mmCIF file of C-alpha atoms and ligand atoms in Angstrom:
data_model
loop_
_atom_site.group_PDB
_atom_site.id
_atom_site.type_symbol
_atom_site.label_atom_id
_atom_site.label_comp_id
_atom_site.label_asym_id
_atom_site.label_seq_id
_atom_site.Cartn_x
_atom_site.Cartn_y
_atom_site.Cartn_z
ATOM 1 C CA UNK A 1 -34.786 53.024 -61.596
ATOM 2 C CA UNK A 2 -31.209 52.981 -62.836
ATOM 3 C CA UNK A 3 -30.175 53.513 -66.454
ATOM 4 C CA UNK A 4 -29.338 49.817 -66.744
ATOM 5 C CA UNK A 5 -32.845 48.941 -65.579
ATOM 6 C CA UNK A 6 -34.630 50.967 -68.170
ATOM 7 C CA UNK A 7 -32.476 49.218 -70.794
ATOM 8 C CA UNK A 8 -33.511 45.767 -69.494
ATOM 9 C CA UNK A 9 -34.500 43.480 -72.363
ATOM 10 C CA UNK A 10 -38.017 42.064 -72.760
ATOM 11 C CA UNK A 11 -38.001 38.398 -71.833
ATOM 12 C CA UNK A 12 -38.541 36.427 -75.000
ATOM 13 C CA UNK A 13 -38.844 32.659 -74.481
ATOM 14 C CA UNK A 14 -35.433 31.107 -73.934
ATOM 15 C CA UNK A 15 -34.672 27.631 -72.603
ATOM 16 C CA UNK A 16 -31.642 26.820 -70.439
ATOM 17 C CA UNK A 17 -30.720 23.542 -68.792
ATOM 18 C CA UNK A 18 -27.602 21.627 -67.808
ATOM 19 C CA UNK A 19 -26.288 18.230 -66.795
ATOM 20 C CA UNK A 20 -23.253 17.443 -64.636
ATOM 21 C CA UNK A 21 -20.412 15.464 -66.204
ATOM 22 C CA UNK A 22 -20.219 13.403 -63.044
ATOM 23 C CA UNK A 23 -20.050 9.921 -64.498
ATOM 24 C CA UNK A 24 -22.295 7.429 -66.207
ATOM 25 C CA UNK A 25 -25.335 9.066 -67.717
ATOM 26 C CA UNK A 26 -28.435 7.188 -66.651
ATOM 27 C CA UNK A 27 -31.836 6.400 -68.066
ATOM 28 C CA UNK A 28 -33.082 8.968 -65.509
ATOM 29 C CA UNK A 29 -30.930 11.709 -67.039
ATOM 30 C CA UNK A 30 -32.182 10.649 -70.467
ATOM 31 C CA UNK A 31 -35.917 10.550 -69.694
ATOM 32 C CA UNK A 32 -35.925 13.421 -67.205
ATOM 33 C CA UNK A 33 -33.695 15.743 -69.218
ATOM 34 C CA UNK A 34 -31.783 14.850 -72.404
ATOM 35 C CA UNK A 35 -34.688 13.570 -74.471
ATOM 36 C CA UNK A 36 -36.809 16.559 -73.580
ATOM 37 C CA UNK A 37 -33.992 19.000 -74.409
ATOM 38 C CA UNK A 38 -33.991 17.894 -78.041
ATOM 39 C CA UNK A 39 -37.796 18.096 -78.182
ATOM 40 C CA UNK A 40 -37.738 21.720 -76.993
ATOM 41 C CA UNK A 41 -35.150 22.594 -79.623
ATOM 42 C CA UNK A 42 -37.490 21.108 -82.231
ATOM 43 C CA UNK A 43 -40.293 23.389 -81.036
ATOM 44 C CA UNK A 44 -38.341 26.328 -82.440
ATOM 45 C CA UNK A 45 -37.581 27.995 -79.062
ATOM 46 C CA UNK A 46 -34.073 29.383 -78.463
ATOM 47 C CA UNK A 47 -32.275 26.638 -76.515
ATOM 48 C CA UNK A 48 -29.050 26.780 -74.491
ATOM 49 C CA UNK A 49 -27.676 23.545 -73.041
ATOM 50 C CA UNK A 50 -24.713 23.281 -70.765
ATOM 51 C CA UNK A 51 -22.323 20.678 -69.423
ATOM 52 C CA UNK A 52 -22.074 21.963 -65.879
ATOM 53 C CA UNK A 53 -18.503 20.995 -65.006
ATOM 54 C CA UNK A 54 -18.304 23.599 -62.215
ATOM 55 C CA UNK A 55 -21.261 21.917 -60.515
ATOM 56 C CA UNK A 56 -19.594 18.529 -60.914
ATOM 57 C CA UNK A 57 -16.542 19.595 -58.873
ATOM 58 C CA UNK A 58 -18.667 20.390 -55.825
ATOM 59 C CA UNK A 59 -17.847 16.768 -55.013
ATOM 60 C CA UNK A 60 -14.471 15.162 -55.820
ATOM 61 C CA UNK A 61 -13.842 14.418 -59.514
ATOM 62 C CA UNK A 62 -10.776 12.710 -60.853
ATOM 63 C CA UNK A 63 -9.337 15.171 -63.457
ATOM 64 C CA UNK A 64 -8.893 12.613 -66.244
ATOM 65 C CA UNK A 65 -12.382 11.216 -65.640
ATOM 66 C CA UNK A 66 -13.904 14.703 -65.625
ATOM 67 C CA UNK A 67 -12.473 15.368 -69.090
ATOM 68 C CA UNK A 68 -13.728 12.039 -70.359
ATOM 69 C CA UNK A 69 -17.189 12.516 -68.814
ATOM 70 C CA UNK A 70 -17.446 16.020 -70.315
ATOM 71 C CA UNK A 71 -16.834 14.729 -73.826
ATOM 72 C CA UNK A 72 -19.120 11.741 -73.244
ATOM 73 C CA UNK A 73 -21.872 14.070 -72.149
ATOM 74 C CA UNK A 74 -21.343 16.246 -75.225
ATOM 75 C CA UNK A 75 -21.595 13.080 -77.345
ATOM 76 C CA UNK A 76 -24.795 12.101 -75.506
ATOM 77 C CA UNK A 77 -26.379 15.495 -76.160
ATOM 78 C CA UNK A 78 -25.583 15.157 -79.863
ATOM 79 C CA UNK A 79 -26.698 11.507 -80.004
ATOM 80 C CA UNK A 80 -30.029 12.444 -78.416
ATOM 81 C CA UNK A 81 -30.749 14.876 -81.245
ATOM 82 C CA UNK A 82 -29.197 18.153 -80.179
ATOM 83 C CA UNK A 83 -28.252 20.131 -83.265
ATOM 84 C CA UNK A 84 -25.395 22.531 -82.439
ATOM 85 C CA UNK A 85 -26.401 24.823 -85.272
ATOM 86 C CA UNK A 86 -29.808 25.341 -83.622
ATOM 87 C CA UNK A 87 -28.949 24.962 -79.909
ATOM 88 C CA UNK A 88 -26.012 26.418 -78.023
ATOM 89 C CA UNK A 89 -23.971 23.598 -76.438
ATOM 90 C CA UNK A 90 -20.919 24.307 -74.265
ATOM 91 C CA UNK A 91 -19.212 23.512 -70.978
ATOM 92 C CA UNK A 92 -19.849 25.921 -68.131
ATOM 93 C CA UNK A 93 -16.222 26.594 -67.108
ATOM 94 C CA UNK A 94 -15.550 28.162 -70.519
ATOM 95 C CA UNK A 95 -17.993 31.011 -69.890
ATOM 96 C CA UNK A 96 -16.769 32.935 -66.815
ATOM 97 C CA UNK A 97 -20.009 34.942 -66.667
ATOM 98 C CA UNK A 98 -21.580 31.982 -64.793
ATOM 99 C CA UNK A 99 -19.065 32.262 -61.926
ATOM 100 C CA UNK A 100 -19.175 36.077 -61.986
ATOM 101 C CA UNK A 101 -22.950 36.209 -61.564
ATOM 102 C CA UNK A 102 -22.860 33.322 -59.067
ATOM 103 C CA UNK A 103 -20.689 35.403 -56.736
ATOM 104 C CA UNK A 104 -23.220 38.238 -56.820
ATOM 105 C CA UNK A 105 -26.006 35.722 -56.128
ATOM 106 C CA UNK A 106 -23.995 34.306 -53.205
ATOM 107 C CA UNK A 107 -24.397 37.754 -51.721
ATOM 108 C CA UNK A 108 -28.145 37.896 -52.491
ATOM 109 C CA UNK A 109 -29.151 34.393 -51.353
ATOM 110 C CA UNK A 110 -29.443 33.624 -47.623
ATOM 111 C CA UNK A 111 -27.644 30.806 -45.793
ATOM 112 C CA UNK A 112 -30.964 29.487 -44.506
ATOM 113 C CA UNK A 113 -32.277 29.070 -48.062
ATOM 114 C CA UNK A 114 -29.252 26.977 -49.009
ATOM 115 C CA UNK A 115 -29.379 24.786 -45.924
ATOM 116 C CA UNK A 116 -33.024 23.917 -46.602
ATOM 117 C CA UNK A 117 -32.231 22.386 -50.013
ATOM 118 C CA UNK A 118 -32.965 18.667 -50.138
ATOM 119 C CA UNK A 119 -29.991 17.979 -52.402
ATOM 120 C CA UNK A 120 -27.622 19.662 -49.903
ATOM 121 C CA UNK A 121 -29.070 17.560 -47.087
ATOM 122 C CA UNK A 122 -28.851 14.349 -49.153
ATOM 123 C CA UNK A 123 -25.348 14.901 -50.486
ATOM 124 C CA UNK A 124 -23.733 16.488 -47.423
ATOM 125 C CA UNK A 125 -25.518 14.038 -45.115
ATOM 126 C CA UNK A 126 -24.337 13.802 -41.549
ATOM 127 C CA UNK A 127 -20.858 14.973 -42.519
ATOM 128 C CA UNK A 128 -21.875 18.483 -43.570
ATOM 129 C CA UNK A 129 -18.937 20.185 -41.792
ATOM 130 C CA UNK A 130 -16.683 18.343 -44.196
ATOM 131 C CA UNK A 131 -18.689 19.064 -47.368
ATOM 132 C CA UNK A 132 -17.306 21.641 -49.802
ATOM 133 C CA UNK A 133 -18.539 25.223 -49.590
ATOM 134 C CA UNK A 134 -19.334 24.831 -53.296
ATOM 135 C CA UNK A 135 -21.856 22.095 -52.520
ATOM 136 C CA UNK A 136 -23.754 24.463 -50.231
ATOM 137 C CA UNK A 137 -23.585 27.289 -52.791
ATOM 138 C CA UNK A 138 -24.574 24.980 -55.696
ATOM 139 C CA UNK A 139 -28.084 26.477 -56.076
ATOM 140 C CA UNK A 140 -26.706 30.042 -56.376
ATOM 141 C CA UNK A 141 -24.473 28.897 -59.240
ATOM 142 C CA UNK A 142 -27.469 27.157 -60.806
ATOM 143 C CA UNK A 143 -29.474 30.381 -60.504
ATOM 144 C CA UNK A 144 -26.623 32.189 -62.256
ATOM 145 C CA UNK A 145 -26.522 29.542 -65.022
ATOM 146 C CA UNK A 146 -30.166 30.233 -65.794
ATOM 147 C CA UNK A 147 -30.415 33.965 -65.177
ATOM 148 C CA UNK A 148 -27.178 34.915 -66.942
ATOM 149 C CA UNK A 149 -29.129 34.172 -70.141
ATOM 150 C CA UNK A 150 -32.401 35.663 -68.887
ATOM 151 C CA UNK A 151 -33.784 32.183 -69.529
ATOM 152 C CA UNK A 152 -37.532 31.806 -69.058
ATOM 153 C CA UNK A 153 -37.957 28.005 -69.162
ATOM 154 C CA UNK A 154 -35.906 25.274 -67.490
ATOM 155 C CA UNK A 155 -36.623 21.630 -68.414
ATOM 156 C CA UNK A 156 -35.533 19.451 -65.475
ATOM 157 C CA UNK A 157 -36.384 16.256 -63.637
ATOM 158 C CA UNK A 158 -38.492 16.431 -60.476
ATOM 159 C CA UNK A 159 -35.368 16.440 -58.221
ATOM 160 C CA UNK A 160 -34.261 19.845 -59.544
ATOM 161 C CA UNK A 161 -37.623 21.590 -59.062
ATOM 162 C CA UNK A 162 -36.593 22.982 -55.673
ATOM 163 C CA UNK A 163 -33.461 24.553 -57.170
ATOM 164 C CA UNK A 164 -35.446 26.258 -59.936
ATOM 165 C CA UNK A 165 -37.832 27.589 -57.285
ATOM 166 C CA UNK A 166 -34.827 28.956 -55.401
ATOM 167 C CA UNK A 167 -33.666 30.592 -58.642
ATOM 168 C CA UNK A 168 -37.015 32.390 -58.734
ATOM 169 C CA UNK A 169 -36.502 33.496 -55.117
ATOM 170 C CA UNK A 170 -33.024 34.835 -55.903
ATOM 171 C CA UNK A 171 -34.326 36.706 -58.974
ATOM 172 C CA UNK A 172 -37.188 38.166 -56.922
ATOM 173 C CA UNK A 173 -34.895 39.264 -54.078
ATOM 174 C CA UNK A 174 -32.411 40.851 -56.475
ATOM 175 C CA UNK A 175 -35.208 42.673 -58.329
ATOM 176 C CA UNK A 176 -36.696 43.788 -55.026
ATOM 177 C CA UNK A 177 -33.391 44.838 -53.410
ATOM 178 C CA UNK A 178 -32.415 46.965 -56.412
ATOM 179 C CA UNK A 179 -35.933 47.999 -57.400
ATOM 180 C CA UNK A 180 -35.671 46.678 -60.934
ATOM 181 C CA UNK A 181 -37.455 44.084 -63.088
ATOM 182 C CA UNK A 182 -34.065 43.021 -64.473
ATOM 183 C CA UNK A 183 -34.244 39.244 -63.985
ATOM 184 C CA UNK A 184 -37.109 37.027 -65.222
ATOM 185 C CA UNK A 185 -38.808 34.433 -63.031
ATOM 186 C CA UNK A 186 -38.045 31.187 -64.882
ATOM 187 C CA UNK A 187 -40.522 28.304 -65.032
ATOM 188 C CA UNK A 188 -39.431 24.726 -64.320
ATOM 189 C CA UNK A 189 -40.731 22.435 -67.073
ATOM 190 C CA UNK A 190 -41.342 18.994 -65.582
ATOM 191 C CA UNK A 191 -43.345 16.764 -67.918
ATOM 192 C CA UNK A 192 -43.919 13.152 -68.894
ATOM 193 C CA UNK A 193 -44.292 9.789 -67.183
ATOM 194 C CA UNK A 194 -40.697 9.625 -65.934
ATOM 195 C CA UNK A 195 -39.844 12.904 -64.271
ATOM 196 C CA UNK A 196 -38.348 10.911 -61.390
ATOM 197 C CA UNK A 197 -36.926 7.564 -62.476
ATOM 198 C CA UNK A 198 -36.165 5.470 -59.417
ATOM 199 C CA UNK A 199 -33.320 3.071 -58.648
ATOM 200 C CA UNK A 200 -33.768 -0.484 -59.929
ATOM 201 C CA UNK A 201 -32.647 -1.736 -56.508
ATOM 202 C CA UNK A 202 -34.837 0.500 -54.344
ATOM 203 C CA UNK A 203 -38.018 2.107 -55.642
ATOM 204 C CA UNK A 204 -37.865 4.841 -53.011
ATOM 205 C CA UNK A 205 -34.489 6.238 -54.161
ATOM 206 C CA UNK A 206 -33.759 8.237 -57.309
ATOM 207 C CA UNK A 207 -31.786 6.526 -60.062
ATOM 208 C CA UNK A 208 -28.478 8.356 -59.943
ATOM 209 C CA UNK A 209 -25.099 8.417 -61.712
ATOM 210 C CA UNK A 210 -23.277 8.419 -58.405
ATOM 211 C CA UNK A 211 -25.102 5.445 -56.821
ATOM 212 C CA UNK A 212 -22.339 2.989 -55.873
ATOM 213 C CA UNK A 213 -24.381 0.079 -57.263
ATOM 214 C CA UNK A 214 -24.193 -0.193 -61.054
ATOM 215 C CA UNK A 215 -27.206 -2.537 -60.911
ATOM 216 C CA UNK A 216 -29.310 0.361 -59.614
ATOM 217 C CA UNK A 217 -29.234 2.179 -62.932
ATOM 218 C CA UNK A 218 -29.270 1.745 -66.681
ATOM 219 C CA UNK A 219 -26.345 3.643 -68.183
ATOM 220 C CA UNK A 220 -26.598 5.149 -71.652
ATOM 221 C CA UNK A 221 -23.451 3.193 -72.495
ATOM 222 C CA UNK A 222 -24.847 -0.210 -71.381
ATOM 223 C CA UNK A 223 -25.127 -2.836 -74.108
ATOM 224 C CA UNK A 224 -28.258 -4.899 -74.754
ATOM 225 C CA UNK A 225 -27.183 -7.752 -72.462
ATOM 226 C CA UNK A 226 -26.433 -5.425 -69.556
ATOM 227 C CA UNK A 227 -29.787 -3.640 -69.966
ATOM 228 C CA UNK A 228 -31.705 -6.939 -70.101
ATOM 229 C CA UNK A 229 -29.829 -8.285 -67.077
ATOM 230 C CA UNK A 230 -30.414 -5.156 -64.981
ATOM 231 C CA UNK A 231 -34.136 -5.139 -65.775
ATOM 232 C CA UNK A 232 -34.414 -8.876 -65.112
ATOM 233 C CA UNK A 233 -32.752 -8.410 -61.732
ATOM 234 C CA UNK A 234 -34.640 -5.213 -60.863
ATOM 235 C CA UNK A 235 -36.202 -5.508 -57.446
ATOM 236 C CA UNK A 236 -39.950 -6.166 -57.560
ATOM 237 C CA UNK A 237 -42.607 -7.711 -55.339
ATOM 238 C CA UNK A 238 -44.082 -11.172 -56.038
ATOM 239 C CA UNK A 239 -47.532 -9.920 -57.177
ATOM 240 C CA UNK A 240 -48.452 -9.582 -60.870
ATOM 241 C CA UNK A 241 -49.072 -6.084 -62.267
ATOM 242 C CA UNK A 242 -52.385 -4.689 -61.003
ATOM 243 C CA UNK A 243 -55.348 -4.001 -63.260
ATOM 244 C CA UNK A 244 -55.486 -0.286 -62.417
ATOM 245 C CA UNK A 245 -53.147 2.534 -61.378
ATOM 246 C CA UNK A 246 -54.546 2.581 -57.854
ATOM 247 C CA UNK A 247 -52.970 -0.860 -57.374
ATOM 248 C CA UNK A 248 -49.487 0.639 -57.925
ATOM 249 C CA UNK A 249 -49.816 3.133 -55.093
ATOM 250 C CA UNK A 250 -48.017 1.133 -52.413
ATOM 251 C CA UNK A 251 -45.706 -0.657 -54.867
ATOM 252 C CA UNK A 252 -42.834 1.759 -55.683
ATOM 253 C CA UNK A 253 -40.726 -0.728 -57.660
ATOM 254 C CA UNK A 254 -43.642 -1.876 -59.837
ATOM 255 C CA UNK A 255 -44.729 1.747 -60.346
ATOM 256 C CA UNK A 256 -41.205 2.690 -61.409
ATOM 257 C CA UNK A 257 -41.054 -0.021 -64.086
ATOM 258 C CA UNK A 258 -44.494 0.949 -65.406
ATOM 259 C CA UNK A 259 -43.469 4.611 -65.550
ATOM 260 C CA UNK A 260 -40.244 3.773 -67.371
ATOM 261 C CA UNK A 261 -42.187 1.662 -69.878
ATOM 262 C CA UNK A 262 -44.700 4.482 -70.412
ATOM 263 C CA UNK A 263 -41.964 7.082 -70.940
ATOM 264 C CA UNK A 264 -40.025 4.910 -73.387
ATOM 265 C CA UNK A 265 -43.182 4.008 -75.325
ATOM 266 C CA UNK A 266 -44.312 7.658 -75.278
ATOM 267 C CA UNK A 267 -47.597 6.694 -73.685
ATOM 268 C CA UNK A 268 -49.231 6.946 -70.263
ATOM 269 C CA UNK A 269 -48.960 4.619 -67.244
ATOM 270 C CA UNK A 270 -52.748 4.034 -67.636
ATOM 271 C CA UNK A 271 -52.189 2.716 -71.173
ATOM 272 C CA UNK A 272 -49.362 0.444 -69.974
ATOM 273 C CA UNK A 273 -51.572 -1.000 -67.246
ATOM 274 C CA UNK A 274 -54.424 -1.441 -69.725
ATOM 275 C CA UNK A 275 -52.091 -3.515 -71.912
ATOM 276 C CA UNK A 276 -50.008 -5.365 -69.304
ATOM 277 C CA UNK A 277 -52.211 -5.406 -66.164
ATOM 278 C CA UNK A 278 -52.406 -8.900 -64.631
ATOM 279 C CA UNK A 279 -49.080 -10.012 -66.180
ATOM 280 C CA UNK A 280 -46.386 -11.446 -63.917
ATOM 281 C CA UNK A 281 -43.020 -9.664 -63.922
ATOM 282 C CA UNK A 282 -41.548 -12.663 -65.730
ATOM 283 C CA UNK A 283 -43.563 -11.485 -68.770
ATOM 284 C CA UNK A 284 -43.443 -7.710 -68.240
ATOM 285 C CA UNK A 285 -39.700 -7.391 -67.606
ATOM 286 C CA UNK A 286 -38.623 -8.935 -70.956
ATOM 287 C CA UNK A 287 -41.096 -6.630 -72.765
ATOM 288 C CA UNK A 288 -39.595 -3.650 -70.938
ATOM 289 C CA UNK A 289 -36.038 -4.824 -71.681
ATOM 290 C CA UNK A 290 -36.828 -5.122 -75.417
ATOM 291 C CA UNK A 291 -38.306 -1.638 -75.424
ATOM 292 C CA UNK A 292 -35.335 -0.162 -73.552
ATOM 293 C CA UNK A 293 -32.800 -1.828 -75.848
ATOM 294 C CA UNK A 294 -34.671 -0.730 -78.994
ATOM 295 C CA UNK A 295 -34.741 2.811 -77.677
ATOM 296 C CA UNK A 296 -31.255 3.140 -76.227
ATOM 297 C CA UNK A 297 -29.015 1.139 -78.550
ATOM 298 C CA UNK A 298 -29.161 3.653 -81.452
ATOM 299 C CA UNK A 299 -28.189 6.369 -78.945
ATOM 300 C CA UNK A 300 -25.290 4.321 -77.554
ATOM 301 C CA UNK A 301 -24.004 3.635 -81.032
ATOM 302 C CA UNK A 302 -24.268 7.310 -82.102
ATOM 303 C CA UNK A 303 -22.465 8.313 -78.901
ATOM 304 C CA UNK A 304 -19.541 6.075 -79.733
ATOM 305 C CA UNK A 305 -19.435 7.500 -83.305
ATOM 306 C CA UNK A 306 -19.219 11.049 -81.920
ATOM 307 C CA UNK A 307 -16.567 10.000 -79.406
ATOM 308 C CA UNK A 308 -14.472 8.742 -82.313
ATOM 309 C CA UNK A 309 -13.721 12.394 -83.163
ATOM 310 C CA UNK A 310 -12.851 14.229 -79.962
ATOM 311 C CA UNK A 311 -11.497 17.289 -81.790
ATOM 312 C CA UNK A 312 -14.901 17.786 -83.443
ATOM 313 C CA UNK A 313 -16.585 17.581 -80.004
ATOM 314 C CA UNK A 314 -14.158 20.205 -78.683
ATOM 315 C CA UNK A 315 -14.845 22.395 -81.717
ATOM 316 C CA UNK A 316 -18.622 22.195 -81.126
ATOM 317 C CA UNK A 317 -18.136 23.101 -77.438
ATOM 318 C CA UNK A 318 -15.834 26.001 -78.316
ATOM 319 C CA UNK A 319 -18.285 27.397 -80.836
ATOM 320 C CA UNK A 320 -21.111 27.061 -78.275
ATOM 321 C CA UNK A 321 -19.025 28.858 -75.638
ATOM 322 C CA UNK A 322 -18.440 31.802 -78.019
ATOM 323 C CA UNK A 323 -22.170 32.125 -78.638
ATOM 324 C CA UNK A 324 -22.936 31.787 -74.905
ATOM 325 C CA UNK A 325 -20.408 34.554 -74.085
ATOM 326 C CA UNK A 326 -22.120 36.899 -76.490
ATOM 327 C CA UNK A 327 -25.407 36.607 -74.581
ATOM 328 C CA UNK A 328 -24.094 36.325 -71.022
ATOM 329 C CA UNK A 329 -21.394 39.014 -70.874
ATOM 330 C CA UNK A 330 -23.714 42.012 -71.437
ATOM 331 C CA UNK A 331 -26.136 40.641 -68.811
ATOM 332 C CA UNK A 332 -23.338 40.414 -66.225
ATOM 333 C CA UNK A 333 -22.171 43.929 -67.166
ATOM 334 C CA UNK A 334 -25.698 45.284 -66.677
ATOM 335 C CA UNK A 335 -26.004 43.447 -63.359
ATOM 336 C CA UNK A 336 -22.804 45.130 -62.145
ATOM 337 C CA UNK A 337 -24.151 48.530 -63.228
ATOM 338 C CA UNK A 338 -27.336 47.909 -61.258
ATOM 339 C CA UNK A 339 -25.484 47.075 -58.051
ATOM 340 C CA UNK A 340 -23.143 50.056 -58.357
ATOM 341 C CA UNK A 341 -19.850 48.558 -59.509
ATOM 342 C CA UNK A 342 -17.772 51.051 -61.525
ATOM 343 C CA UNK A 343 -17.037 50.105 -65.142
ATOM 344 C CA UNK A 344 -13.410 51.189 -65.451
ATOM 345 C CA UNK A 345 -12.926 49.785 -68.952
HETATM 346 N N1 AQP B 401 -33.624 9.670 -61.750
HETATM 347 C C1 AQP B 401 -33.942 10.731 -62.479
HETATM 348 N N2 AQP B 401 -35.176 10.833 -63.032
HETATM 349 C C2 AQP B 401 -35.507 11.907 -63.789
HETATM 350 N N3 AQP B 401 -34.649 12.930 -64.045
HETATM 351 C C3 AQP B 401 -33.425 12.863 -63.504
HETATM 352 N N4 AQP B 401 -32.373 13.688 -63.555
HETATM 353 C C4 AQP B 401 -31.346 13.169 -62.831
HETATM 354 N N5 AQP B 401 -31.717 11.990 -62.309
HETATM 355 C C5 AQP B 401 -33.005 11.783 -62.695
HETATM 356 C C6 AQP B 401 -32.356 14.949 -64.273
HETATM 357 O O1 AQP B 401 -31.201 14.969 -65.090
HETATM 358 C C7 AQP B 401 -30.758 16.326 -65.188
HETATM 359 C C8 AQP B 401 -29.295 16.396 -64.937
HETATM 360 O O2 AQP B 401 -29.012 16.026 -63.600
HETATM 361 P P1 AQP B 401 -27.587 16.348 -63.019
HETATM 362 O O3 AQP B 401 -26.563 15.527 -63.678
HETATM 363 O O4 AQP B 401 -27.326 17.785 -63.090
HETATM 364 O O5 AQP B 401 -27.652 16.036 -61.502
HETATM 365 P P2 AQP B 401 -28.576 15.184 -60.616
HETATM 366 O O6 AQP B 401 -29.977 15.652 -60.716
HETATM 367 O O7 AQP B 401 -27.966 15.203 -59.242
HETATM 368 O O8 AQP B 401 -28.453 13.754 -61.305
HETATM 369 P P3 AQP B 401 -27.716 12.485 -60.804
HETATM 370 O O9 AQP B 401 -27.767 11.470 -61.887
HETATM 371 O O10 AQP B 401 -28.274 12.054 -59.482
HETATM 372 O O11 AQP B 401 -26.208 12.975 -60.656
HETATM 373 P P4 AQP B 401 -25.227 12.848 -59.440
HETATM 374 O O12 AQP B 401 -25.299 11.423 -58.998
HETATM 375 O O13 AQP B 401 -23.887 13.243 -59.983
HETATM 376 O O14 AQP B 401 -25.729 13.793 -58.375
HETATM 377 C C9 AQP B 401 -31.584 17.155 -64.219
HETATM 378 O O15 AQP B 401 -32.596 17.837 -64.938
HETATM 379 C C10 AQP B 401 -32.186 16.124 -63.322
HETATM 380 O O16 AQP B 401 -33.423 16.537 -62.800
#
């Protein structure tokens, strides 16, 4: 074992997760990620949350919109209960250690691993020759985001599980190649009734910021009327809600609305069916809309308060970046030692 290896730190619990500033934040981002981030902070674990702007540019981003979306996302983190004195909050591009470790991981990960990723296949589609190289390498950067902090837990929605598993594979291959237990094997944390919120227009597709149809998603910036209208127009079948969960099996749109209700009410789909089973959608949808508005409107209004002071947002991000540097830089330096790069200064 190398000197750097024997100095490897013990892995105390540390949470890392990130969100792309790629447009309108959705109810899926909120239930699958943001809300749970604040909960983990409140459990007293060390928490590091990132606005992953380098991931966002793997597909085209208009520069002015990227800036705006970055600050909006910072405001959303704060509005959802993130306390920057307890959590580290920053944007990825300000901490070069992410890109530095990502390059090393590009040389550890195999092309075949990357090409098997569902997100690559979905986003590159049939036009993969024309997709950016960054889109293919996305999971190696994500592995670097997590492992550059020796993070042990990664709260994510269901769609990111495969990338966290790949992070574990990269850590294992690095540790094996260099005969060192240097990197931890982080656990994906996927919990709750809405780990995969589906589109309101198609219950078989994920609700997504980049879906061209605005009616497919609830945005965190939607007002009460827009939320009510989108839920009213959400695609459903003509049957009333079933009297048990089994009855939702072949009904993806109905199941999605029940799951969203359960997540917002902090209960289980079983409890929602026990209360609303047998109701037609004309009764269930208004109840869901009321719940969604009650839940989201305080967040929307806090977001706009935070956005009223952009310099304070930038200050919070700058302070977070300084604290992130302090953890990440020594880990990158040790990684370089392990692989045999000379420290000349
Ligand atoms: N529909 C969803 N249900 C539950 N969780 C979701 N997440 C995203 N969509 C859902 C979770 O939100 C976190 C941040 O995601 P991201 O912005 O990094 O990228 P993504 O997963 O690709 O999300 P989008 O909304 O679909 O973005 P675009 O359209 O830009 O690609 C992750 O933890 C994710 O699981």
